[in-house]
Short mmCIF file of C-alpha atoms and ligand atoms in Angstrom, two decimals:
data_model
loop_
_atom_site.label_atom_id
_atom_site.label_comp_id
_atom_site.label_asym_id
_atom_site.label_seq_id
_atom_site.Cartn_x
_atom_site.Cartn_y
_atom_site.Cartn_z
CA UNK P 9 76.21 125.74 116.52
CA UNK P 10 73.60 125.67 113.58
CA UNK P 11 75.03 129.07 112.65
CA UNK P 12 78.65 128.36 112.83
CA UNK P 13 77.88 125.41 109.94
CA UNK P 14 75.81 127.62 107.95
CA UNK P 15 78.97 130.38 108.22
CA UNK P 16 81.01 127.57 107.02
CA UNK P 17 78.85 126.40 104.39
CA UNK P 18 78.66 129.85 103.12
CA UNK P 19 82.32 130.81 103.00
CA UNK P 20 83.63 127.11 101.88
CA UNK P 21 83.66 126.23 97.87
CA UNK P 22 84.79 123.35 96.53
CA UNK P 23 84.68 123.49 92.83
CA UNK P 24 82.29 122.13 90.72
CA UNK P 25 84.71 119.36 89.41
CA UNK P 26 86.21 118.21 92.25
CA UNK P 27 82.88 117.78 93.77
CA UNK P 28 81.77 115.76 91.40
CA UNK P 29 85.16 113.60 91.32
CA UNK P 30 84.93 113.62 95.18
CA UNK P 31 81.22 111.84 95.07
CA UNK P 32 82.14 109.63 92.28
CA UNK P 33 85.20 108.66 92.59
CA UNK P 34 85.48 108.93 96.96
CA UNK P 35 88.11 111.15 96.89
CA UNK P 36 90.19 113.83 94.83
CA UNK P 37 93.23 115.40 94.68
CA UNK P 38 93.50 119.76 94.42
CA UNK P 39 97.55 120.95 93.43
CA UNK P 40 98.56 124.57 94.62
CA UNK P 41 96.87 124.73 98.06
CA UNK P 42 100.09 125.79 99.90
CA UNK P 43 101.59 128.04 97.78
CA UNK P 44 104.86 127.71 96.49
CA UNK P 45 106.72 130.02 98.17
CA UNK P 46 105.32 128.75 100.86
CA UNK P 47 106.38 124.34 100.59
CA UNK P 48 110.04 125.13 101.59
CA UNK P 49 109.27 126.37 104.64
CA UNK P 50 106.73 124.13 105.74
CA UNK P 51 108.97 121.35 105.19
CA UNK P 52 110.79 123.17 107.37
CA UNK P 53 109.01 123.28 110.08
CA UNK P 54 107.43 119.62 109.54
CA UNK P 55 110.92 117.98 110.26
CA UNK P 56 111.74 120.52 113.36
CA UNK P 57 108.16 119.35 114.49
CA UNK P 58 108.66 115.66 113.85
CA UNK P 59 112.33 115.85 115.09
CA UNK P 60 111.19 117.81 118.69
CA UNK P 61 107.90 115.41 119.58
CA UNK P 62 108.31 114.11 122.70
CA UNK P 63 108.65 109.89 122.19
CA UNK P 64 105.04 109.39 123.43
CA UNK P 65 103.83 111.17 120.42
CA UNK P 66 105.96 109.50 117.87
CA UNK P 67 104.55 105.69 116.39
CA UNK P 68 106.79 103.62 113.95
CA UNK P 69 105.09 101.12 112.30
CA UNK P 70 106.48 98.45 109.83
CA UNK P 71 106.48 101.13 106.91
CA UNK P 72 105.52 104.90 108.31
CA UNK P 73 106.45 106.86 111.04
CA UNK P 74 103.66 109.19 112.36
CA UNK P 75 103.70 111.53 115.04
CA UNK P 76 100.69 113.39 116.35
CA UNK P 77 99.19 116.88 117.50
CA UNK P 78 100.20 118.80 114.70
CA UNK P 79 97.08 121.56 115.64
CA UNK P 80 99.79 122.19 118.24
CA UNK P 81 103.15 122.57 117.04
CA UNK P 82 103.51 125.58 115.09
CA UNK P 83 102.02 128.48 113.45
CA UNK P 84 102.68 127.39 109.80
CA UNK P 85 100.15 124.35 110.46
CA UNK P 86 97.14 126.78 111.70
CA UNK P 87 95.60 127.12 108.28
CA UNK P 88 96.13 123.46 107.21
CA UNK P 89 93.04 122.11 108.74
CA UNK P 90 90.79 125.55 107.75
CA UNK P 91 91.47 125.60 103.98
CA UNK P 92 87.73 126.10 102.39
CA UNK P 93 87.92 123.01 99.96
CA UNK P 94 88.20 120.82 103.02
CA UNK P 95 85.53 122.42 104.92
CA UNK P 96 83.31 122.65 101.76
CA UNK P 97 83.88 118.60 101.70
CA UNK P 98 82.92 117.79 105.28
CA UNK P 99 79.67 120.09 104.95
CA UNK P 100 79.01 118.07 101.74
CA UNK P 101 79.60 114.74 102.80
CA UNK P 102 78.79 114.53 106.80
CA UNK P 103 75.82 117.04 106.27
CA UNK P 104 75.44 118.76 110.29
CA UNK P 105 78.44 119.98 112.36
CA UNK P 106 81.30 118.78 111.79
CA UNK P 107 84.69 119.41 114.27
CA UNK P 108 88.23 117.79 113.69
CA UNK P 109 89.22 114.67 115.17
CA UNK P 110 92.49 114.48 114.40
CA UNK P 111 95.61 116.56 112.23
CA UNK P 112 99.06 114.77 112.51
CA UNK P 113 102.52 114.22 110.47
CA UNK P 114 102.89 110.61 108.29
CA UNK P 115 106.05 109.67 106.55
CA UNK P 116 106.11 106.64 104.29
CA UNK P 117 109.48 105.30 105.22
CA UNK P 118 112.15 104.89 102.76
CA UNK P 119 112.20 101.37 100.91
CA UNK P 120 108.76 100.81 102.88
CA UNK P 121 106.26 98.13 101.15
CA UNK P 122 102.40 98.94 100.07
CA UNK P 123 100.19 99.27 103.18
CA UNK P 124 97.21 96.78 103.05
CA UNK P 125 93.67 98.69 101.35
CA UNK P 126 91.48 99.75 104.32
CA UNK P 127 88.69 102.29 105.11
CA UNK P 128 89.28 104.71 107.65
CA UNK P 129 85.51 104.71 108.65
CA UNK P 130 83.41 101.50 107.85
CA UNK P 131 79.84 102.74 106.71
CA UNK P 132 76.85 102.74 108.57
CA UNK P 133 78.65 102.39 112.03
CA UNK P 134 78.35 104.74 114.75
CA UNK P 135 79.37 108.49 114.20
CA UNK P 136 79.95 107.93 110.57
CA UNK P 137 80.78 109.76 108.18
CA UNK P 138 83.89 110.92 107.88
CA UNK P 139 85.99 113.15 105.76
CA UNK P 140 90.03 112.92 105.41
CA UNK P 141 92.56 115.12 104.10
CA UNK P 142 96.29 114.53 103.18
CA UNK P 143 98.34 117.19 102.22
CA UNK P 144 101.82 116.48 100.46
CA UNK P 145 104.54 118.12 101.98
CA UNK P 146 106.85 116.19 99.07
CA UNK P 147 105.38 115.57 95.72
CA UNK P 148 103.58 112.34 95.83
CA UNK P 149 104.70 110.19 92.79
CA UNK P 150 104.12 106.55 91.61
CA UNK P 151 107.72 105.38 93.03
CA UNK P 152 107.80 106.88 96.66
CA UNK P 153 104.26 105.60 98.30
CA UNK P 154 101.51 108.17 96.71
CA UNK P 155 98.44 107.18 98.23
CA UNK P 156 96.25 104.22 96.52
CA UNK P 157 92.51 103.95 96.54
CA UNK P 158 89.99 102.03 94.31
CA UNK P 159 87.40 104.99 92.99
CA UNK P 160 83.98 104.20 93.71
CA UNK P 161 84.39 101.51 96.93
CA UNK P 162 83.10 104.61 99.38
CA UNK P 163 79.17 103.44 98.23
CA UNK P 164 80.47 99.24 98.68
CA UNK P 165 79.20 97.63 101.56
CA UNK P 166 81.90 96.23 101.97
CA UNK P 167 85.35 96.32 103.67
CA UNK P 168 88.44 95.18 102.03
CA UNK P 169 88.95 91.83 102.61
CA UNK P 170 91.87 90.36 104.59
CA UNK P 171 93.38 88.34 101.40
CA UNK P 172 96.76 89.00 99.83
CA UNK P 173 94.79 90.72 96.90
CA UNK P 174 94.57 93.56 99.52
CA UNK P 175 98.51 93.76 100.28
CA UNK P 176 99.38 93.46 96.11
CA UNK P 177 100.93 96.46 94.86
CA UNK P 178 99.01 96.22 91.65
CA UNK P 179 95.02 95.77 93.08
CA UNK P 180 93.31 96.25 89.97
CA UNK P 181 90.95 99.07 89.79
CA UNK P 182 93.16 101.32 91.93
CA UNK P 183 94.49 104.54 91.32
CA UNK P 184 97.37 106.43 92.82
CA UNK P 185 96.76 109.96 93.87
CA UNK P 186 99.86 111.58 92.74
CA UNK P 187 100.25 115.24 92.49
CA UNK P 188 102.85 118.12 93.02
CA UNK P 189 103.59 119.07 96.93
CA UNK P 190 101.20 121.01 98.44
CA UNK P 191 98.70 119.57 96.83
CA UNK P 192 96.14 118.46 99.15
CA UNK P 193 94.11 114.80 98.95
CA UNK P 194 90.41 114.69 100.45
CA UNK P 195 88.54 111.64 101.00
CA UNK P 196 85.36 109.97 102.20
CA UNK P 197 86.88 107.80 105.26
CA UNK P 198 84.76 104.55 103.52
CA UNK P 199 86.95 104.53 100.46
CA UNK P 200 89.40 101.83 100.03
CA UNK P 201 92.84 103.44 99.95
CA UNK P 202 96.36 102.86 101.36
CA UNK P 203 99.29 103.78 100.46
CA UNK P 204 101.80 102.62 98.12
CA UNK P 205 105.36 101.17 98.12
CA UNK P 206 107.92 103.63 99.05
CA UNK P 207 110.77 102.50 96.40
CA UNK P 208 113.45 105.39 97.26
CA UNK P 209 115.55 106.45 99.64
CA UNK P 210 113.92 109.25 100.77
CA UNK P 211 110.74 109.48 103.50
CA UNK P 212 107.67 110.49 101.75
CA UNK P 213 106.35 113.37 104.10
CA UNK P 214 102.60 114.61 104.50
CA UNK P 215 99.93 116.13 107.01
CA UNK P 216 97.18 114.29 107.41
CA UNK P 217 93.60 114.81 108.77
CA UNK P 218 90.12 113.84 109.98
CA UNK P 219 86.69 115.27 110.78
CA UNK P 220 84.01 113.73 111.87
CA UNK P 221 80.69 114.64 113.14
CA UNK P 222 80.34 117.17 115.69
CA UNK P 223 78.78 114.32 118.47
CA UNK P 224 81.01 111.82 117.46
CA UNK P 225 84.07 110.49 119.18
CA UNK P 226 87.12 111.94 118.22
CA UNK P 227 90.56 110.35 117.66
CA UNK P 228 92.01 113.20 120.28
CA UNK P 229 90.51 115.12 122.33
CA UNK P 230 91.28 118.92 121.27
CA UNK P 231 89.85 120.56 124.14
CA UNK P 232 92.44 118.18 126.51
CA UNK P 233 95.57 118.65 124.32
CA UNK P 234 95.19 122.59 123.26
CA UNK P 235 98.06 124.97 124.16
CA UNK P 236 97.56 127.83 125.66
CA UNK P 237 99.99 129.34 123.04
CA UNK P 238 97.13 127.57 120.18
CA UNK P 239 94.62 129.04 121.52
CA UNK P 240 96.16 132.39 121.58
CA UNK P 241 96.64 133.06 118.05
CA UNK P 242 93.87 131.01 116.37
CA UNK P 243 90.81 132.79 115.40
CA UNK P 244 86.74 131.76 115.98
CA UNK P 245 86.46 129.34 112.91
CA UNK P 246 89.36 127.57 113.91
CA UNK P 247 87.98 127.29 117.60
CA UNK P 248 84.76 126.30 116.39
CA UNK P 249 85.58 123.80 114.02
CA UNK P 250 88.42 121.87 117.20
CA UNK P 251 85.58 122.43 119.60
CA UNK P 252 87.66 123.98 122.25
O1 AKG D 313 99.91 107.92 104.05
C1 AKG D 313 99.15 107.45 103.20
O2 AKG D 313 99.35 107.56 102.00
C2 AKG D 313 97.92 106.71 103.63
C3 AKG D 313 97.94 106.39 105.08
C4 AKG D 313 96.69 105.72 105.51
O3 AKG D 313 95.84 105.44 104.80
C5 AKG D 313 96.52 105.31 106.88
O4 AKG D 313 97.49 105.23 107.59
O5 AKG D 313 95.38 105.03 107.28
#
């Protein structure tokens, strides 16, 4: 296992500047990662995927709709969770194995309001770190619920507090991760984020991710939900890093 994270530390870069902006700031945002000839085509096969999940999959909240297992529903999601900048992150930031504990479809609901500023993973508590990714199937823009965090509040001891400060669209200090789809967001799970108010008509559509330490508990357990089918066509780094 030692080996496979020294493979993946060797074949993973994430760019000097978005290193630094990922340390600093607790998270960052890199455009282009699906290519463009590529976005129509995932968004595609995001709705057929969202629209064929069987109801026990599915969760509408107040303002998103999410639906899980997306390691399982298609081919054009296989290289999602194995793009290097990702696994450059987690080798940074957890520091030892690493495997994924969870890859799944969010929508921000049309006319949805801002989601209350939370961590993902509260530091210092068992099996953290942890390392998320977002990746914008629609362009994520100011008016239809880009992501919010406050830069910096990954190194606060501190959780957000349960106040209406947390639940104002305009918490001061954040900044809204905007950027052109298939751009992809990665973040330390103890930043302060959440996402924004979704003022159009339209559901703002992503794919979002977690990894977490190797001997931690995952959100889902890949071994138990793999598909034959998955594990047919994906390759050893792929295995490796769902630990099935
Ligand atoms: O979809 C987003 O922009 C953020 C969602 C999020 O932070 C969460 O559900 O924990």
């Amino acid at each position: 296992m030692d080996d496979w994270f020294s493979l993946i530390t060797s074949i993973s870069e994430l760019p000097g500047q978005f290193a630094q902006e990922l340390d600093h700031s607790g998270f960052v945002v890199i455009p282009g990662l699906v290519a463009n000839e590529r976005l129509s085509h995932l968004a595609d096969a995001y709705d057929s995927a969202v629209s064929c999940a069987a109801s026990a999959d599915v969760s509408t909240g107040s303002s998103t709709t999410r639906v899980q297992d997306f390691v399982n529903r298609g081919p054009e999601f296989d290289e999602l969770y194995l793009y290097r900048p990702i696994l450059a992150a987690c080798c940074r930031i957890i520091t030892r194995p690493f495997k994924l504990s969870t890859m799944h479809a969010r929508s921000v609901n049309p006319n949805s309001p801002v989601q209350a500023l939370h961590v993902d993973f509260q530091r210092e508590t068992e099996g953290w770190p942890m390392v998320g990714f977002i990746i914008m199937v629609d362009e994520f823009r100011s008016e239809n619920g880009a992501t919010r965090f406050v830069p910096g509040s990954h190194k606060w001891p501190t959780i957000p507090p349960d106040s209406p400060m947390n639940t104002s669209a305009d918490n001061d200090g954040q900044v809204l991760a905007c950027g052109p789809a298939g751009s992809m967001v990665i973040y330390n799970g103890s930043v302060w984020h959440g996402h924004s108010a979704n003022q159009t008509g339209e559901p703002r559509r992503s794919i979002q991710g977690s990894y977490i330490r190797r001997d931690a508990e995952p959100a889902v357990n890949q071994a138990a939900r793999i598909r034959p089918e998955t594990l047919g066509r994906i390759g050893h780094l792929a295995r490796f890093v769902l630990a099935v």
